[in-house]
mmCIF file of C-alpha atoms in Angstrom:
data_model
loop_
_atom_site.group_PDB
_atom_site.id
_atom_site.type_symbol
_atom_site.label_atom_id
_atom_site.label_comp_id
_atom_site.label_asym_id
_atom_site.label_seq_id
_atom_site.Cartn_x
_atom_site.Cartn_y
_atom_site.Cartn_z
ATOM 1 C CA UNK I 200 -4.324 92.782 -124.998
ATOM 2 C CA UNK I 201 -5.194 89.863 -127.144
ATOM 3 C CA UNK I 202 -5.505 92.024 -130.309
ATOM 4 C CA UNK I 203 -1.679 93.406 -129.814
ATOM 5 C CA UNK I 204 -0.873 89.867 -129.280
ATOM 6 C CA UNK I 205 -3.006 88.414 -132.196
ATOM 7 C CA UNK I 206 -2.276 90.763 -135.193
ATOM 8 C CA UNK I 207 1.643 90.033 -135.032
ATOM 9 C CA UNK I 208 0.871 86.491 -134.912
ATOM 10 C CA UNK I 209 -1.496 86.656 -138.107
ATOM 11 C CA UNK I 210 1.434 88.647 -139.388
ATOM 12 C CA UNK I 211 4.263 85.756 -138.906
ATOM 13 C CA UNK I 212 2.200 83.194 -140.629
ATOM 14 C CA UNK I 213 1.486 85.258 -143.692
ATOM 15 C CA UNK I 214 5.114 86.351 -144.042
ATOM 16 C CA UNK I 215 5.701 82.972 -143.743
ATOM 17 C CA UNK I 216 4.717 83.287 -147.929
ATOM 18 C CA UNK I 217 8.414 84.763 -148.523
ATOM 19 C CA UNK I 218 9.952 81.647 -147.979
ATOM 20 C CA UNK I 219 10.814 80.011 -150.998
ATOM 21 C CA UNK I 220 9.369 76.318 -151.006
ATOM 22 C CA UNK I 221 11.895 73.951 -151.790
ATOM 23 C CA UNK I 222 10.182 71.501 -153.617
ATOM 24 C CA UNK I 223 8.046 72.011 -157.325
ATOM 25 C CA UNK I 224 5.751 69.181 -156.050
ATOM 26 C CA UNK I 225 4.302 67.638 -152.237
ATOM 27 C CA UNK I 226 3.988 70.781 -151.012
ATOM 28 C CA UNK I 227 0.763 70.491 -149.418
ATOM 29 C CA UNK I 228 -0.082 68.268 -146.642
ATOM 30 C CA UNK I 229 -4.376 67.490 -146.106
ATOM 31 C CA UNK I 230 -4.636 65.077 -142.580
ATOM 32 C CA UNK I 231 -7.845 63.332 -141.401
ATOM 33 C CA UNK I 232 -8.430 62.458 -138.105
ATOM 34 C CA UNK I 233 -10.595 63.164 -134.859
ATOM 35 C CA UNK I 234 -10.175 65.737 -132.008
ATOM 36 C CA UNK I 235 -10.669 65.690 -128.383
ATOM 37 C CA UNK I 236 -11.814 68.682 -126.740
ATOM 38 C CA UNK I 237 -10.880 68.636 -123.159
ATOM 39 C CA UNK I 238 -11.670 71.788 -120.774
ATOM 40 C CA UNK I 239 -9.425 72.721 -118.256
ATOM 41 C CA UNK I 240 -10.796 71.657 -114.747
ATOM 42 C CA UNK I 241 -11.600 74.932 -113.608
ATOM 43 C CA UNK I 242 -14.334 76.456 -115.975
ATOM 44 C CA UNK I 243 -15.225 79.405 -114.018
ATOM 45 C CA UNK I 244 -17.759 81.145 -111.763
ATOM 46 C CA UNK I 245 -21.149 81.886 -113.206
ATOM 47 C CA UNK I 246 -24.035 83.639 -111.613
ATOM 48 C CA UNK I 247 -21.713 82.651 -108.115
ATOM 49 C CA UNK I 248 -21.675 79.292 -108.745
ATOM 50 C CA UNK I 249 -19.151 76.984 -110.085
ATOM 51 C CA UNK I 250 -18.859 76.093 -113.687
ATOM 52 C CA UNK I 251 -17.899 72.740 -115.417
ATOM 53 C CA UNK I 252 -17.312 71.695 -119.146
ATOM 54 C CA UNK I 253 -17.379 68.774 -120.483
ATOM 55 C CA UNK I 254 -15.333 67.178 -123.375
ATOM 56 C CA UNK I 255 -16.153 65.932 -126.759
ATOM 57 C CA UNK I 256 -14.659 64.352 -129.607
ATOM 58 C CA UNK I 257 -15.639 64.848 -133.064
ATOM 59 C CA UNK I 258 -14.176 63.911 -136.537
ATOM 60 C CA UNK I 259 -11.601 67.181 -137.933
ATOM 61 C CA UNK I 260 -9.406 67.501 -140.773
ATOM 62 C CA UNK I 261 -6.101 70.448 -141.390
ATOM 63 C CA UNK I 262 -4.373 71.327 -144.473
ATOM 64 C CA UNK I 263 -0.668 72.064 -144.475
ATOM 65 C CA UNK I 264 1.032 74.303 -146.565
ATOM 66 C CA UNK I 265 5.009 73.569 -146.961
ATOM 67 C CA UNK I 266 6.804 76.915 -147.972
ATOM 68 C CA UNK I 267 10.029 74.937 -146.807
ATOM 69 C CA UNK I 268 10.534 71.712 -145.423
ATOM 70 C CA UNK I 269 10.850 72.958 -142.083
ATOM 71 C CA UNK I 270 8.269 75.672 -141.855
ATOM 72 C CA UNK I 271 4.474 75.343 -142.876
ATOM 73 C CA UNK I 272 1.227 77.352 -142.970
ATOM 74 C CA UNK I 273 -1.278 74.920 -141.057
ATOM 75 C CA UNK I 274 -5.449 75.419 -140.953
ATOM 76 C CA UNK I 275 -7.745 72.774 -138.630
ATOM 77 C CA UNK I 276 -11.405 72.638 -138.952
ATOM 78 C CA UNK I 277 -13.683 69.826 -137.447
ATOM 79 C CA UNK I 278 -17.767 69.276 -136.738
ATOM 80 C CA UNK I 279 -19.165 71.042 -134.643
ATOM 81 C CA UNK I 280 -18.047 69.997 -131.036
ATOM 82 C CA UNK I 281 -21.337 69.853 -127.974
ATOM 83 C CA UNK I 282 -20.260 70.341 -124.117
ATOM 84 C CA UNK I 283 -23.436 70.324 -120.970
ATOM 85 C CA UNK I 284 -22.185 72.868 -118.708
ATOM 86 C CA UNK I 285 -22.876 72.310 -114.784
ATOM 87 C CA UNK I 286 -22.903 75.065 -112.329
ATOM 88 C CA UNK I 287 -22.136 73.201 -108.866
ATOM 89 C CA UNK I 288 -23.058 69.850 -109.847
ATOM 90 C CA UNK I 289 -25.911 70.148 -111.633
ATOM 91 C CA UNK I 290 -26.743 70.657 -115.210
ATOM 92 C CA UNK I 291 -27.473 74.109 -116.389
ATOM 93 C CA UNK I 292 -26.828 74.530 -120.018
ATOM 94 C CA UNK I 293 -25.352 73.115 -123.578
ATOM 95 C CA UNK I 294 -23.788 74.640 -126.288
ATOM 96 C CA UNK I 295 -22.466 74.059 -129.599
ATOM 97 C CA UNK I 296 -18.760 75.481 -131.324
ATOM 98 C CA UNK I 297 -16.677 76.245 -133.987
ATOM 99 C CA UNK I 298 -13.186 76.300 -133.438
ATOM 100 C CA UNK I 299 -10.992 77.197 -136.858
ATOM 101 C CA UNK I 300 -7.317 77.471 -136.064
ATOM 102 C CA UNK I 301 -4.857 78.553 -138.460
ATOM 103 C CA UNK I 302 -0.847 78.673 -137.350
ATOM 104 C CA UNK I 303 2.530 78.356 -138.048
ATOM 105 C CA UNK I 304 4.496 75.050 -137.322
ATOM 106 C CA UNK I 305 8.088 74.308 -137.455
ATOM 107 C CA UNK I 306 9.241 70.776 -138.303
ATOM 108 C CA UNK I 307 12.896 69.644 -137.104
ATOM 109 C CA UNK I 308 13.711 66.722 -139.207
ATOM 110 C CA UNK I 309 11.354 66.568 -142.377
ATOM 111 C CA UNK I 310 12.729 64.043 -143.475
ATOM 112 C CA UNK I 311 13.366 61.499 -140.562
ATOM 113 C CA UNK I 312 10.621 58.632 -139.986
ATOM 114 C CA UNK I 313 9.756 60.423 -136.882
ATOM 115 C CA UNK I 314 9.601 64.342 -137.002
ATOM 116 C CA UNK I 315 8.699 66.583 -134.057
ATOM 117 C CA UNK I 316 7.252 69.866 -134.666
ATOM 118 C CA UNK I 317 6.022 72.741 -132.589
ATOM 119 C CA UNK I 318 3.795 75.581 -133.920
ATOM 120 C CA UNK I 319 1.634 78.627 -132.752
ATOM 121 C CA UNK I 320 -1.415 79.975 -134.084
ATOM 122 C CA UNK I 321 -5.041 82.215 -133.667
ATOM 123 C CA UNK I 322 -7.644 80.532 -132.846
ATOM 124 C CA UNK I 323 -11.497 81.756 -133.234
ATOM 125 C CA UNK I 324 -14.318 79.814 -131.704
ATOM 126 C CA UNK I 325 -17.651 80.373 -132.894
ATOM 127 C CA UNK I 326 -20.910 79.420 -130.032
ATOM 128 C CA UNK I 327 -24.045 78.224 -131.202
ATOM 129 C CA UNK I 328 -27.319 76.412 -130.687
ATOM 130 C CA UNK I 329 -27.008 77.211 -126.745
ATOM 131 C CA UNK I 330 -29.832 76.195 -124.731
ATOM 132 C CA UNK I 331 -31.090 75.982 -121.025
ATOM 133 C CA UNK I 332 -30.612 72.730 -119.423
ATOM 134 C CA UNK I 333 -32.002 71.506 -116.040
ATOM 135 C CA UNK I 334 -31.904 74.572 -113.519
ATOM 136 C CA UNK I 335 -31.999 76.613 -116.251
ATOM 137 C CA UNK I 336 -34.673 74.396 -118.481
ATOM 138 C CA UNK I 337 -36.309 77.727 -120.870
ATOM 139 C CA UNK I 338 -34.055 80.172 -119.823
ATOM 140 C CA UNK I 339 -32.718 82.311 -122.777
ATOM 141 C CA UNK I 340 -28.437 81.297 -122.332
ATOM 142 C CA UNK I 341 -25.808 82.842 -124.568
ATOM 143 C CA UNK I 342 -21.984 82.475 -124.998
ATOM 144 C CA UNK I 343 -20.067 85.355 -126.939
ATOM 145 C CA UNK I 344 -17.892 83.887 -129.703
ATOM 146 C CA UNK I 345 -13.588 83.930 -128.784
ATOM 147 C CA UNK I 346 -10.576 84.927 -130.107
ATOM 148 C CA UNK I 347 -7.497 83.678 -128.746
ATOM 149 C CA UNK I 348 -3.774 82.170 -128.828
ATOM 150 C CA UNK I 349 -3.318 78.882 -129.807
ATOM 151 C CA UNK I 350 0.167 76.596 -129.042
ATOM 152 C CA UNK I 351 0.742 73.301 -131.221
ATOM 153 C CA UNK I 352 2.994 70.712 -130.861
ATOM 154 C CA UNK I 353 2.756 66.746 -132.442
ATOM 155 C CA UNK I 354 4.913 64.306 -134.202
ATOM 156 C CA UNK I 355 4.645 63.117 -138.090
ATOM 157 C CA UNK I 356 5.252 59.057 -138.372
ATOM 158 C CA UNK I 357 6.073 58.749 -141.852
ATOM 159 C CA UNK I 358 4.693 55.815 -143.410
ATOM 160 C CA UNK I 359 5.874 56.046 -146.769
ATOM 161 C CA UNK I 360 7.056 59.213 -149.639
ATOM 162 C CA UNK I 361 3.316 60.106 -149.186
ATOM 163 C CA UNK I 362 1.785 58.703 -146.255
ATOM 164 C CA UNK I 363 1.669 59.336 -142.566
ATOM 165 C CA UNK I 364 -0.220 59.361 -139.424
ATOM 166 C CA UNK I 365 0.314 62.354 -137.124
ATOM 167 C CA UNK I 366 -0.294 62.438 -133.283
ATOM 168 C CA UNK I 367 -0.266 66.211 -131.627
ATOM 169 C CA UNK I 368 -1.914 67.939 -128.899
ATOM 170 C CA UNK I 369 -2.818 72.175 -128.782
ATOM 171 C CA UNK I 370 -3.571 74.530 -126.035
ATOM 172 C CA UNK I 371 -6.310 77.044 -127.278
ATOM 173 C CA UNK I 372 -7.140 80.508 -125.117
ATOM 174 C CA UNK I 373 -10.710 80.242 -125.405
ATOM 175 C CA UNK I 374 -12.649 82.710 -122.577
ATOM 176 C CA UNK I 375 -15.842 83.923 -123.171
ATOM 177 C CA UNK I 376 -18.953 85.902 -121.780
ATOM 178 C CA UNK I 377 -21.985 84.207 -120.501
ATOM 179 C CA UNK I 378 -25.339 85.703 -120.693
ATOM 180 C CA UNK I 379 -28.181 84.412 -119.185
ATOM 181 C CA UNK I 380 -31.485 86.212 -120.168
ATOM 182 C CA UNK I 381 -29.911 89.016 -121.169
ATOM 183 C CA UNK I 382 -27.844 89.685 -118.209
ATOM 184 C CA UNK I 383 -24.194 88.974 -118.002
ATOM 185 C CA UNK I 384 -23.436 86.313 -115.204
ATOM 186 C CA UNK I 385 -19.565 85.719 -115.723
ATOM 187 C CA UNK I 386 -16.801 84.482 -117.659
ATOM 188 C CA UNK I 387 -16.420 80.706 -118.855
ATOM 189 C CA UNK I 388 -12.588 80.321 -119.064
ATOM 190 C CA UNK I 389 -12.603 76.947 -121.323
ATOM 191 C CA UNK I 390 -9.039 76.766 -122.156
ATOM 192 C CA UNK I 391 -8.637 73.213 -123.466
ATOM 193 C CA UNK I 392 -6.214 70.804 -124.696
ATOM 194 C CA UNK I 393 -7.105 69.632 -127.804
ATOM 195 C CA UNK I 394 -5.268 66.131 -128.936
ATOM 196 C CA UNK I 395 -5.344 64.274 -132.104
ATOM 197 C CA UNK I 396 -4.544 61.731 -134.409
ATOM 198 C CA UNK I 397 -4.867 61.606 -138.022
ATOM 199 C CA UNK I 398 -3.755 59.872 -141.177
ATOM 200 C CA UNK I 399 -2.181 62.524 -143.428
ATOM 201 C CA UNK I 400 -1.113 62.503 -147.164
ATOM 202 C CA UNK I 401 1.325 65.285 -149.458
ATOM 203 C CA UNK I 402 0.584 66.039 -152.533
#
């Protein structure tokens, strides 16, 4: 299901390249910032008991590419985010991720001092560096990497012809398996919200 849903996304934001850009210069946009990482509430059931993520907020940076004023090709990347993970209370395990996103945002007024856009996007998360944590101190724990839709929306304050700060927030579809020795014990069904705020600059 996510692969039918996935592949025509990839193949919007690539076909995005058609568009003619409008301008010879400023087409690119590179944005600086820090990310929030916030699970949803509900993380899951593992091995019957009840999961819960943490957040975490680490330093990130994207790169915009204009093919229009309106429409552009966006990429985030930030260090590596670290969440504990509780099963009913108490702590079982922490891990390590990756989350590259890459999508497709439309701005409505390019040029105003305050422009909305919207946007929609893959996202793959990479696990690492997982590790048993109090009930499950030395227990071997692994978390399959994810691939999954991501939603963007946020608002550009320009501050001057090259300068802004940007504010936005994303969903990202992140669900994946949880091994624990081997053995499969569930599902953790992360699913966060994701906000941010960076200072940005076209060239």
């Amino acid at each position: 299901m996510k692969t039918k849903i996935l592949l025509p996304l990839l193949a919007a934001a690539f076909g995005c390249a058609a568009l003619p850009a409008a301008h010879a210069e400023d087409n690119w946009v590179v944005r600086f910032g820090a990310h929030v990482v916030d699970p949803k509430s509900d993380n899951g059931t593992l091995a019957g008991m009840k999961a819960h993520i943490n957040n975490d907020t680490k330093p990130s940076a994207s790169l915009e590419y204009m093919f229009n004023p309106n429409v552009g090709l966006d990429v985030l990347a930030a260090l590596p985010f670290k969440h504990d993970v509780k099963l009913n209370g108490q702590k079982a395990a922490s891990t390590k991720h990756l989350p590259p996103t890459i999508g497709v945002n439309y701005h409505f007024m390019p040029e105003a001092q305050i422009s909305p856009f919207v946007g929609v996007g893959v996202n793959y998360t990479h696990f690492f560096d997982e590790k048993g944590r109090g009930i499950l101190k030395g227990a071997k724990v692994q978390i399959d990497d994810s691939w999954g839709v991501a939603a963007h929306a946020g608002l550009d304050f320009k501050l001057s012809d090259k300068w802004l700060i940007t504010a936005d927030v994303r969903w990202i579809d992140i669900e994946s398996d949880v091994k624990v020795g081997g053995a499969k014990v569930g599902k953790a069904k992360v699913d966060p919200w994701v906000y941010g705020l960076s200072f940005g600059y076209r060239f």
